[in-house]
Every structure is written in structure tokens, then in C-alpha cells.
Coordinates of C-alpha atoms and ligand atoms in Angstrom, one line a residue:
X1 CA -50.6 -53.8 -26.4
X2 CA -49.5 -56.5 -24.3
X3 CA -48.3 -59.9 -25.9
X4 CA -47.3 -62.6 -24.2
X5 CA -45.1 -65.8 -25.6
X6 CA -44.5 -69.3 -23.9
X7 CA -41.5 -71.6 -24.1
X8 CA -40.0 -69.2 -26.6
X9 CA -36.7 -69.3 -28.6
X10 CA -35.0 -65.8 -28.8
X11 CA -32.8 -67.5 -31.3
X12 CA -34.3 -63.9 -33.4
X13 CA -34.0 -61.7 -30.2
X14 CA -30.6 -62.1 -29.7
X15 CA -27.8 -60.2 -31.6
X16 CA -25.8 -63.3 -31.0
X17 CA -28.1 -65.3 -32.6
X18 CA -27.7 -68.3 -29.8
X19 CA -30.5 -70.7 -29.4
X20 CA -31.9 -70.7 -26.2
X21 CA -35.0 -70.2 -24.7
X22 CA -37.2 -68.7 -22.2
X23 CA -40.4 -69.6 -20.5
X24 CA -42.4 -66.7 -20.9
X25 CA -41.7 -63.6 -22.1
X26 CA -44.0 -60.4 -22.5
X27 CA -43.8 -57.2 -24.8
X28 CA -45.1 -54.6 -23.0
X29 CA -46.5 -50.8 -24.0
X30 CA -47.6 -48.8 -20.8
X31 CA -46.5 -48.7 -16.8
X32 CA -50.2 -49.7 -16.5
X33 CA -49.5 -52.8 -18.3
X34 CA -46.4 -53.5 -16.2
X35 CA -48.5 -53.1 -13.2
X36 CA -51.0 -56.0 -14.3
X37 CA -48.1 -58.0 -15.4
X38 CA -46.4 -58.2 -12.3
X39 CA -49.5 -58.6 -10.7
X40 CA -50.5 -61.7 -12.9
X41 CA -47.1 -63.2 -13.2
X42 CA -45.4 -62.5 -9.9
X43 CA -42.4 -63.5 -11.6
X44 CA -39.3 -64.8 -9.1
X45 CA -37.2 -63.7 -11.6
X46 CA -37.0 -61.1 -14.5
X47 CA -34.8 -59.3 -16.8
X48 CA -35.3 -56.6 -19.6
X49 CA -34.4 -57.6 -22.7
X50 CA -34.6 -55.2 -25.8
X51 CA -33.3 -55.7 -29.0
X52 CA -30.9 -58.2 -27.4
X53 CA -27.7 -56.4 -28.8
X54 CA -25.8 -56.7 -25.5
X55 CA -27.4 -60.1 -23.9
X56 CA -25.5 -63.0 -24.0
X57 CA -28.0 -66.5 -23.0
X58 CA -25.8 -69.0 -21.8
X59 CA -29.0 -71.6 -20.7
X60 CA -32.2 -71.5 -21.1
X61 CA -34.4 -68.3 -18.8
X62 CA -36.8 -70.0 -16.7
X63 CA -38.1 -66.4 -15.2
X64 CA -39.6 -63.8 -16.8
X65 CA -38.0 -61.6 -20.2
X66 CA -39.6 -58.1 -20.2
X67 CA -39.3 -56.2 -23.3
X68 CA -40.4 -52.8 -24.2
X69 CA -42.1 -52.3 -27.2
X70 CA -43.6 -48.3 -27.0
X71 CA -43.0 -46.0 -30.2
X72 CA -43.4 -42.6 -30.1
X73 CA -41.3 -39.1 -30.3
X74 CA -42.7 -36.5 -28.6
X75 CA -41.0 -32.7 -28.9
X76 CA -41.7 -31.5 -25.4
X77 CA -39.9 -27.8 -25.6
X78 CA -38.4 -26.0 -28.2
X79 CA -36.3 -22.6 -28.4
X80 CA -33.8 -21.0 -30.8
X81 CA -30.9 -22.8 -29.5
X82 CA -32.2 -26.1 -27.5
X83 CA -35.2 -29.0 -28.4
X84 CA -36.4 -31.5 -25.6
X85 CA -37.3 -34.9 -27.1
X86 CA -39.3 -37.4 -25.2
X87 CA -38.9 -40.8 -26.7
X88 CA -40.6 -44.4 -26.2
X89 CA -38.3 -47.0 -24.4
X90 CA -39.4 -49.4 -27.5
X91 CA -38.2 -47.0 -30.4
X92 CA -34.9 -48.4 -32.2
X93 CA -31.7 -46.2 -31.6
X94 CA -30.8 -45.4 -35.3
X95 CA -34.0 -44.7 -36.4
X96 CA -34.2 -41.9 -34.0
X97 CA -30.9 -40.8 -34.6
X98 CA -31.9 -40.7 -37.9
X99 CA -34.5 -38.8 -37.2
X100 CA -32.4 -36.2 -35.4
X101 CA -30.1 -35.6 -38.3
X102 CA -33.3 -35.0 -40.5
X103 CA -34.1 -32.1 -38.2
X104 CA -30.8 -30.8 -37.9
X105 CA -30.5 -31.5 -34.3
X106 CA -27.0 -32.1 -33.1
X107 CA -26.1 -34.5 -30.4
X108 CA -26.3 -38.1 -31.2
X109 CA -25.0 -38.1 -34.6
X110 CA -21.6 -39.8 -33.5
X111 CA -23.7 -42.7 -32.1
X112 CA -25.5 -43.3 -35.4
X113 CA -25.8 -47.3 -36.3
X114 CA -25.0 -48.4 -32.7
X115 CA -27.5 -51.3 -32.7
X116 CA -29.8 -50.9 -29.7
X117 CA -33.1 -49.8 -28.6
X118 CA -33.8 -46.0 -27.1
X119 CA -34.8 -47.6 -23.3
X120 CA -31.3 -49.9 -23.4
X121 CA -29.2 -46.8 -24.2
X122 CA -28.7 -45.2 -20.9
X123 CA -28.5 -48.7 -19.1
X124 CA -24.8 -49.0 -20.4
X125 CA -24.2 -45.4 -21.5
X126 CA -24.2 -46.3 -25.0
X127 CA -20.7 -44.3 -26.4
X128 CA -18.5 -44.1 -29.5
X129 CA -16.2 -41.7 -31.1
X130 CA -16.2 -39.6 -28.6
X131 CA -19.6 -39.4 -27.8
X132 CA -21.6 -40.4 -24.8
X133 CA -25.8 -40.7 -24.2
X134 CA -25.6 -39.3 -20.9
X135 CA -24.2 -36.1 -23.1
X136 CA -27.4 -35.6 -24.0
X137 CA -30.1 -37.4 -21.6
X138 CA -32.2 -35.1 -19.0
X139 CA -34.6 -37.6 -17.8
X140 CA -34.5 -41.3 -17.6
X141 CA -38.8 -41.8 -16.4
X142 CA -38.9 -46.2 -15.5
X143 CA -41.3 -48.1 -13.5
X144 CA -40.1 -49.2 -9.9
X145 CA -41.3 -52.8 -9.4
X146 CA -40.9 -52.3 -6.1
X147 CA -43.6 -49.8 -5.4
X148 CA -45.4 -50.2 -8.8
X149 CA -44.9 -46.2 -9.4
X150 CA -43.4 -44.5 -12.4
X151 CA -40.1 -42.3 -11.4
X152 CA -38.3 -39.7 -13.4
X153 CA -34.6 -39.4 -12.7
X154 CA -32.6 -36.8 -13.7
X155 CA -29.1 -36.9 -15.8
X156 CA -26.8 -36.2 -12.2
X157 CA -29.1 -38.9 -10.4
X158 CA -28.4 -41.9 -13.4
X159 CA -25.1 -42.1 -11.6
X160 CA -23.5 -42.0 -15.4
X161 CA -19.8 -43.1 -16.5
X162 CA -18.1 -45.1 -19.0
X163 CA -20.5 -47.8 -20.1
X164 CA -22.1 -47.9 -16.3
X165 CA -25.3 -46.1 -15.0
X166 CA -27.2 -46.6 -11.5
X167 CA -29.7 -49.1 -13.7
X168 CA -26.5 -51.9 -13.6
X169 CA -26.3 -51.3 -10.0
X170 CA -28.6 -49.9 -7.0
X171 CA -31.9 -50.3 -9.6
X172 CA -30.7 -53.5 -11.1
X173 CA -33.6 -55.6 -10.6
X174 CA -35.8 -53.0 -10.0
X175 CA -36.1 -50.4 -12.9
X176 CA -38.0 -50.8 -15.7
X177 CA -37.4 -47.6 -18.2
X178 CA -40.8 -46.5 -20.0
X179 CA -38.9 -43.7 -21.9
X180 CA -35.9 -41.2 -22.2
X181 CA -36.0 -37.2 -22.7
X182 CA -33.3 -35.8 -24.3
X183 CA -31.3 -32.9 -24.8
X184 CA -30.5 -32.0 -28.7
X185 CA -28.7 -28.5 -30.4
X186 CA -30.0 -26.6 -32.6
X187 CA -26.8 -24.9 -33.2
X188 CA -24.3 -26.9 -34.8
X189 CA -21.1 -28.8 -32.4
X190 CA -19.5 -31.0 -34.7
X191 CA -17.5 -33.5 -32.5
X192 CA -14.4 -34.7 -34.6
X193 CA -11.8 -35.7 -32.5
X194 CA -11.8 -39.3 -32.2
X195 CA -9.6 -41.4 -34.9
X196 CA -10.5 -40.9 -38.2
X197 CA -13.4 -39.0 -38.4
X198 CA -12.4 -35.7 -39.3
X199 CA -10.7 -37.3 -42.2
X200 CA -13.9 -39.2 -43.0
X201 CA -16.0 -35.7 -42.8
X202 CA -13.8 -33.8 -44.7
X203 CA -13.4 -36.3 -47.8
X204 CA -17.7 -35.9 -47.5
X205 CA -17.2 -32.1 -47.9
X206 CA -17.2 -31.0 -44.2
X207 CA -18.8 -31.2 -41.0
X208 CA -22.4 -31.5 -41.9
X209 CA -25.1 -33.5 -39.9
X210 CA -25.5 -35.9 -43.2
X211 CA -21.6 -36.2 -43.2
X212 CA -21.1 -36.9 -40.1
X213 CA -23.6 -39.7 -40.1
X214 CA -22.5 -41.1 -43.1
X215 CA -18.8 -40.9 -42.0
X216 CA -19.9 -42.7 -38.6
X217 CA -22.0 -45.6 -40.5
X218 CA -18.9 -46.0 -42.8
X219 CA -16.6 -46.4 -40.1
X220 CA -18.5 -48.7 -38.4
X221 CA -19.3 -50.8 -40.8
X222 CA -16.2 -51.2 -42.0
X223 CA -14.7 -52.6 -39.1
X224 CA -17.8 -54.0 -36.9
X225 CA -19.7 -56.9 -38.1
X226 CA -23.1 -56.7 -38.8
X227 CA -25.2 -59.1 -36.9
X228 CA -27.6 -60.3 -38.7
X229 CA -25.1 -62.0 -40.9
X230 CA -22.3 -62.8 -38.3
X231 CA -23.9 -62.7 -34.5
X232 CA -22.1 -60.5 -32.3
X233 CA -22.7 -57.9 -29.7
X234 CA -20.1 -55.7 -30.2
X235 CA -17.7 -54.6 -28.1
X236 CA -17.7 -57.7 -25.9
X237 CA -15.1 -56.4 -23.2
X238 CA -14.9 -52.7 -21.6
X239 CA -12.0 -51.3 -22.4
X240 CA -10.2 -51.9 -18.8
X241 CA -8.9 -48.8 -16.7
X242 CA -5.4 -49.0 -14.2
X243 CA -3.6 -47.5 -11.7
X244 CA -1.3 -44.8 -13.9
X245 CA 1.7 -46.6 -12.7
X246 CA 0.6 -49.9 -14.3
X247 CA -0.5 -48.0 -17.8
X248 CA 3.4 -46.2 -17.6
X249 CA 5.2 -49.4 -17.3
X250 CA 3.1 -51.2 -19.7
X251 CA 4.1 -48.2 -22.2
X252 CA 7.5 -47.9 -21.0
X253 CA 7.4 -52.0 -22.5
X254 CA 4.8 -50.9 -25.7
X255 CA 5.6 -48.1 -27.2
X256 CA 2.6 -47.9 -29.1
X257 CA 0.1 -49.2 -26.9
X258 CA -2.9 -46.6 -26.9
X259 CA -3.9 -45.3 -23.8
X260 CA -6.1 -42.4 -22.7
X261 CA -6.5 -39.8 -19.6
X262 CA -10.0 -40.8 -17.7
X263 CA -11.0 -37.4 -17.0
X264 CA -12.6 -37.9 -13.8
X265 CA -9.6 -39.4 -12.6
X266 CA -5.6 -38.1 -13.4
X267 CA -4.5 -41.3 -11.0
X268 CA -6.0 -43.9 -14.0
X269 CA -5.6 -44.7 -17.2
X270 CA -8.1 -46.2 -19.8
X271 CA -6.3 -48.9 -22.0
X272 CA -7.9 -50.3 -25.5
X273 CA -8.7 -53.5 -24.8
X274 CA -9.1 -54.1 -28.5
X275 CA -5.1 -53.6 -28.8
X276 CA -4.1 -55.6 -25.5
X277 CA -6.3 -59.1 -27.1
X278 CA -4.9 -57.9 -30.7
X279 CA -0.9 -57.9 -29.3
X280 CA -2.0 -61.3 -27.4
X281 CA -2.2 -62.8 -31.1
X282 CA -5.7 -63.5 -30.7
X283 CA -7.7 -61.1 -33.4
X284 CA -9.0 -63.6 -35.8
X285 CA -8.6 -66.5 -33.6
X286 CA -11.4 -69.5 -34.5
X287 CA -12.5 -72.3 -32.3
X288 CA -15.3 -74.6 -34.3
X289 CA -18.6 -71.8 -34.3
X290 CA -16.8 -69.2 -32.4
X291 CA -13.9 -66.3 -32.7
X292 CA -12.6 -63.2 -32.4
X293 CA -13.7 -61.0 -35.1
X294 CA -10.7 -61.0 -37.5
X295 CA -11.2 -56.6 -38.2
X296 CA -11.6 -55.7 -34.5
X297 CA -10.0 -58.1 -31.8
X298 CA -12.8 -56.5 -28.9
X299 CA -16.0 -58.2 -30.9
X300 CA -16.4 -61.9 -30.2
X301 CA -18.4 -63.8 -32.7
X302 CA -20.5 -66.6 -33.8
X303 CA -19.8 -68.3 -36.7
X304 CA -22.6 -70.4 -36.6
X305 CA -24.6 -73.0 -34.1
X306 CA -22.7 -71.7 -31.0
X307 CA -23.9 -71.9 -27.9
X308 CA -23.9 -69.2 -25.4
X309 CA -21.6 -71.5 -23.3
X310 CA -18.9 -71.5 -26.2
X311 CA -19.1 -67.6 -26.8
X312 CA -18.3 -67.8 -22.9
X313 CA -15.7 -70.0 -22.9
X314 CA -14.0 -67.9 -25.5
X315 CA -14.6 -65.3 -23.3
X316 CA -13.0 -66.5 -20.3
X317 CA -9.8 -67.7 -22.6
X318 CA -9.4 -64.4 -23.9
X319 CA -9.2 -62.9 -20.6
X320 CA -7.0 -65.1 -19.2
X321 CA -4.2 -64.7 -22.2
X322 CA -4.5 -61.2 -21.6
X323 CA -4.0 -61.4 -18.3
X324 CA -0.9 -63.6 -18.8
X325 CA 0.7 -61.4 -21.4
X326 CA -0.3 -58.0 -19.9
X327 CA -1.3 -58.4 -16.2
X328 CA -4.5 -56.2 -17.0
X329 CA -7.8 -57.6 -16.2
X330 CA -10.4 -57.4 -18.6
X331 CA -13.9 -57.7 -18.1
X332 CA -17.1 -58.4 -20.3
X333 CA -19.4 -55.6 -21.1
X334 CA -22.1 -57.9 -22.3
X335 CA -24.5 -58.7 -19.6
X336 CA -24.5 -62.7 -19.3
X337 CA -27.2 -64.5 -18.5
Ligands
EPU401 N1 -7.0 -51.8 -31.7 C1 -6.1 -52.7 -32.2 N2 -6.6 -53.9 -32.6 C2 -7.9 -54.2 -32.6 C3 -8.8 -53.2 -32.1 C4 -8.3 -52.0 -31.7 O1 -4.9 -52.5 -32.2 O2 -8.3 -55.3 -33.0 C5 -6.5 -50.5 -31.3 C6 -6.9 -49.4 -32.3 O3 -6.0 -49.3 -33.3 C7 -6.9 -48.2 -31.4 C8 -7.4 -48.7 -30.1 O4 -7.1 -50.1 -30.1 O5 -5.6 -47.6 -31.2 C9 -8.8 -48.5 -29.8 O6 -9.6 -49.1 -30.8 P1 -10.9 -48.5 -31.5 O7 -10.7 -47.1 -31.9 O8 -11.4 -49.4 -32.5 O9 -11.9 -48.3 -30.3 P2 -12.2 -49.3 -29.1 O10 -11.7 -48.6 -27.8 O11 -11.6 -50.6 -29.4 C10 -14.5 -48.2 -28.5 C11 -15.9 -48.8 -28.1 C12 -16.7 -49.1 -29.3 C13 -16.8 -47.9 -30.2 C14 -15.3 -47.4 -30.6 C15 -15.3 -46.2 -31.4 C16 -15.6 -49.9 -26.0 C17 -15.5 -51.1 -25.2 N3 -15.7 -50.0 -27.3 O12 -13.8 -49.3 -29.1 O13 -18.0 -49.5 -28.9 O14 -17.5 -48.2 -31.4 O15 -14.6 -47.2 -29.3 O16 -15.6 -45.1 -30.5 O17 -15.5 -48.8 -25.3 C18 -19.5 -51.2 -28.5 O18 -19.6 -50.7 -27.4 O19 -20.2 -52.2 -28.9 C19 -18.6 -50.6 -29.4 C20 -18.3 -51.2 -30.6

């Protein structure tokens, strides 16, 4: 059901935890209860806002906040090999990959305890050890504000990559997503390449569902920082891709600077980002409420009573060290506001 709230903080609806706040915002269900809101509100300005794990408030909103609040998993198909899964924009991520792993259903295992809600997920192509969502999404169905109509994409047309989809770019400001149908196995493909997870699994007893999940939350929460005691938003920079020439010199300097082939692409490299601010001398750094987390140099944190404009700050100094060390540009993957 629709709720609206007035002059609201999201101090609690940010992962950040920044206190700031917005004139109206509006929890919504149903595409028909978009359509009356828009109607109503005729808002000059909007923006979606989920769990607020990758939203970074620098003032206060003075247009509308949008955020999706519809539960429900729906099985759609089933055979012996495949299960299509329609779920709510509003449902949390974990609880539905959770939910997978109970059913034996393999595809988003490697993305367990990524904090986010399902309709978020595609938005950034939510990835980690080696997984991506767009691995496993058919359909992405959102309302167009434009023409007040309810549009199913398909996987090719989300214009997926590395932490970008078509929703950060041509239907920025336009799509609204109502709910995601994925793909899931029924037959088991463990995916164990990435770092130390086929350690992890095999000290669990080997690659079950239940291992791997527990593997992935262990991992995670061993060197991520959970938000709701130290506000974060996780990996706050992409990792930053360059010409192969650049990566080659850079490694010819580094010998053990980590670097990866970008499939779609043999003339780039991917660099960690993580490594670049780490070798800048910055992984633990502290100014007053802010810092860089001192377990993973790519997660900026708030200690305490920061403002968005101080995690910012931080921001924009960490980039420019790196850029003065290294020469790479690196560039936020949290959306600022
Ligand atoms: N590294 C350092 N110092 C650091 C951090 C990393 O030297 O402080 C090095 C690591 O040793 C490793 C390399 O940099 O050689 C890459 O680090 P890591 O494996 O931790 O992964 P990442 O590239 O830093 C990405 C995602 C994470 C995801 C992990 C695991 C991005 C921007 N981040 O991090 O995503 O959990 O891989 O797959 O792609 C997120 O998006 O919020 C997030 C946490």
C-alpha cells in the first residue's frame, strides 16, 4: 500500500547512515500506484531509492524519493534442468538468495550477503567473486514515467556490463523497475574461481550450495564492514579499466599489481582499484568522522556524524592521490546525490 512521508530524515535509509533529508518520499507497491503518484505529485524531480546501500546524500532532496516496497516470489516455469523466478522489486537481495540455496537452485549463491534490494540489483549489475546478476536475469518489467506503461526488457536489451546497465543511462530518469524474472539451475555449476573461495569451500567439505554460501558470507564479512555498525556502501570506486599499454607499464613498474583481461575487450585491462588506493598509502587513512576502511582500501567509511559532503571530500582526495601516484583515474560507483 502506498505510504507517504514529509520532511523526512533517511538518516535509517541510508547505508551511510548520513543525516539528511528529503521533502517527501513515498513507498510504493503497484504500477497502478505509480501512476496516481505521478499524477498527484507531478514531482520536478525524482530518484529511486531502495535500501539505500549505494546512495550517497550530500544535501538535503528537495524532489521526490521513490522506493519500492512489493514482496513476493513467484515460480513462473519449471523443468528438470531450469526454474523461472519472478520476484518483487521490494524483496531484500539475501533473503532471496537465501531462498534460492534452500531450493537447491544455483545461480546467485556467489552474490549472497551483497546488501541490496532485488529491484536495485540490475541497476548496477550487482557482482562479486566472479559472479554477475545479469548471469542470471531474463526480464527486467519497470514502469516508464514517460508514458505511464509497464515495459518488460529482456537480458540483451538491459545493455549489461561491469556494474552498468541501460537503467544508469538512456532510462535514467525514466524507469521505475516493479520486478525481476530470473534464470536459476537446477543442476549444480559451482563457480570457484575467484580468490579464495575454492579454499573456503573445500575446508566446508566441498562445493555444496550451503558451502558456498557460507564460504561467501565468511569472506565477506571478514573483510567488508557491516553497515549498520560502521556506514558504508561498499565498494565506493569501480575498479577503473585502461588502455592495455597503460596496465603493461604500470606492471612493468608493479610487479604485483593485479590486473585482469576484460573479456569483451583484449585492447583493456581492468585494474583493482582497491590495490592502486592501498599502494597510495591510504587503506586505513582517518580524517575526524571519515576514512578508508582499514581491511579493504575500496570501502570509504563513516565513523560517525559525517556528512555526505565529508564522505565526498574523502572521495575526491582519494582520487586525486591515485591519480598522482598512478596516472589511473578512478571513479565512484556510488550514485551521489
Ligand atoms: N587489494 C589490495 N588492498 C585492498 C583491497 C584490495 O591490495 O585494500 C587487492 C587484493 O589483494 C586483490 C585485488 O586488490 O589482489 C582485488 O581485491 P578484491 O579481491 O578484494 O576485490 P575488489 O576488486 O577490490 C570487487 C568488487 C566487490 C566484490 C569483490 C569480490 C568492485 C568495485 N568491487 O572488489 O564488490 O565484493 O570484488 O568479488 O568491483 C561492492 O560492489 O560493493 C563490492 C564490495
Amino acid at each position: 500500500m502506498k505510504r507517504v512521508y514529509n520532511d523526512i530524515n533517511l538518516a535509517s535509509r541510508n547505508s551511510f547512515g548520513v543525516v539528511q533529508h528529503a521533502s517527501t518520499l513515498v513507498e510504493f507497491d503497484s504500477a497502478e500506484e505509480l501512476r496516481d503518484i505521478f499524477a498527484e505529485l507531478n514531482p520536478a524531480q525524482w530518484y529511486v531509492l531502495g535500501e539505500g546501500n549505494n546512495t550517497l546524500f550530500t544535501r538535503d532532496y528537495a524532489g521526490l524519493l521513490i522506493t519500492p516496497v512489493a514482496r513476493g516470489r513467484e515460480i513462473l516455469s519449471e523443468d528438470d534442468t531450469v526454474v523461472r523466478v519472478r520476484v518483487a522489486a521490494g524483496e531484500n537481495w539475501d533473503e532471496f538468495v537465501a531462498w534460492c540455496v534452500e531450493r537447491e537452485l544455483w545461480g546467485v549463491e556467489n552474490l549472497s550477503a551483497i546488501p541490496s534490494s532485488v529491484g536495485a540489483a540490475p541497476v548496477q549489475n550487482i557482482g562479486a567473486y566472479g559472479a554477475e546478476v545479469k548471469d542470471v536475469i531474463c526480464v527486467v518489467e519497470y514502469f516508464d514515467v514517460a508514458t505511464s506503461e509497464v515495459v518488460r526488457l529482456s537480458n540483451a536489451d538491459c545493455e549489461f556490463s561491469y556494474r552498468e546497465s541501460c537503467f544508469k543511462h538512456a532510462l535514467r530518469g525514466r524507469a521505475i523497475i516493479l520486478a525481476v524474472e530470473f534464470e536459476l539451475s537446477k543442476i549444480a555449476r559451482p563457480n570457484l574461481g575467484y580468490g579464495d573461495v575454492i579454499a573456503e569451500v573445500e575446508k566446508r567439505g566441498g562445493a555444496t550450495l550451503r558451502n558456498i554460501r557460507e564460504a561467501i558470507c565468511d569472506i565477506r564479512s571478514s573483510k567488508l564492514p557491516d553497515p549498520k555498525v560502521l556506514g558504508n556502501a561498499g565498494s565506493f570506486f569501480k575498479n577503473p579499466v585502461v588502455e592495455r599499454e597503460v596496465a603493461d607499464a604500470l606492471s612493468q613498474r608493479y610487479g604485483d599489481m593485479p590486473r585482469y583481461d576484460v573479456p569483451a575487450d583484449s585492447s583493456k585491462v581492468k585494474l583493482a582499484a582497491g590495490w592502486l588506493i592501498d599502494r597510495s598509502g591510504l587503506k586505513g587513512y582517518r580524517d575526524g568522522s571519515v576514512g578508508v576502511h582499514e581491511r579493504q582500501a575500496l570501502v570509504l567509511v563513516n565513523h560517525g556524524g559525517a556528512t555526505g559532503g565529508d564522505v565526498l571530500r574523502l572521495a575526491d582526495m582519494v582520487c586525486r592521490t591515485v591519480k598522482e601516484k598512478f596516472g589511473v583515474d578512478i571513479s565512484p560507483e556510488v550514485n551521489i546525490l
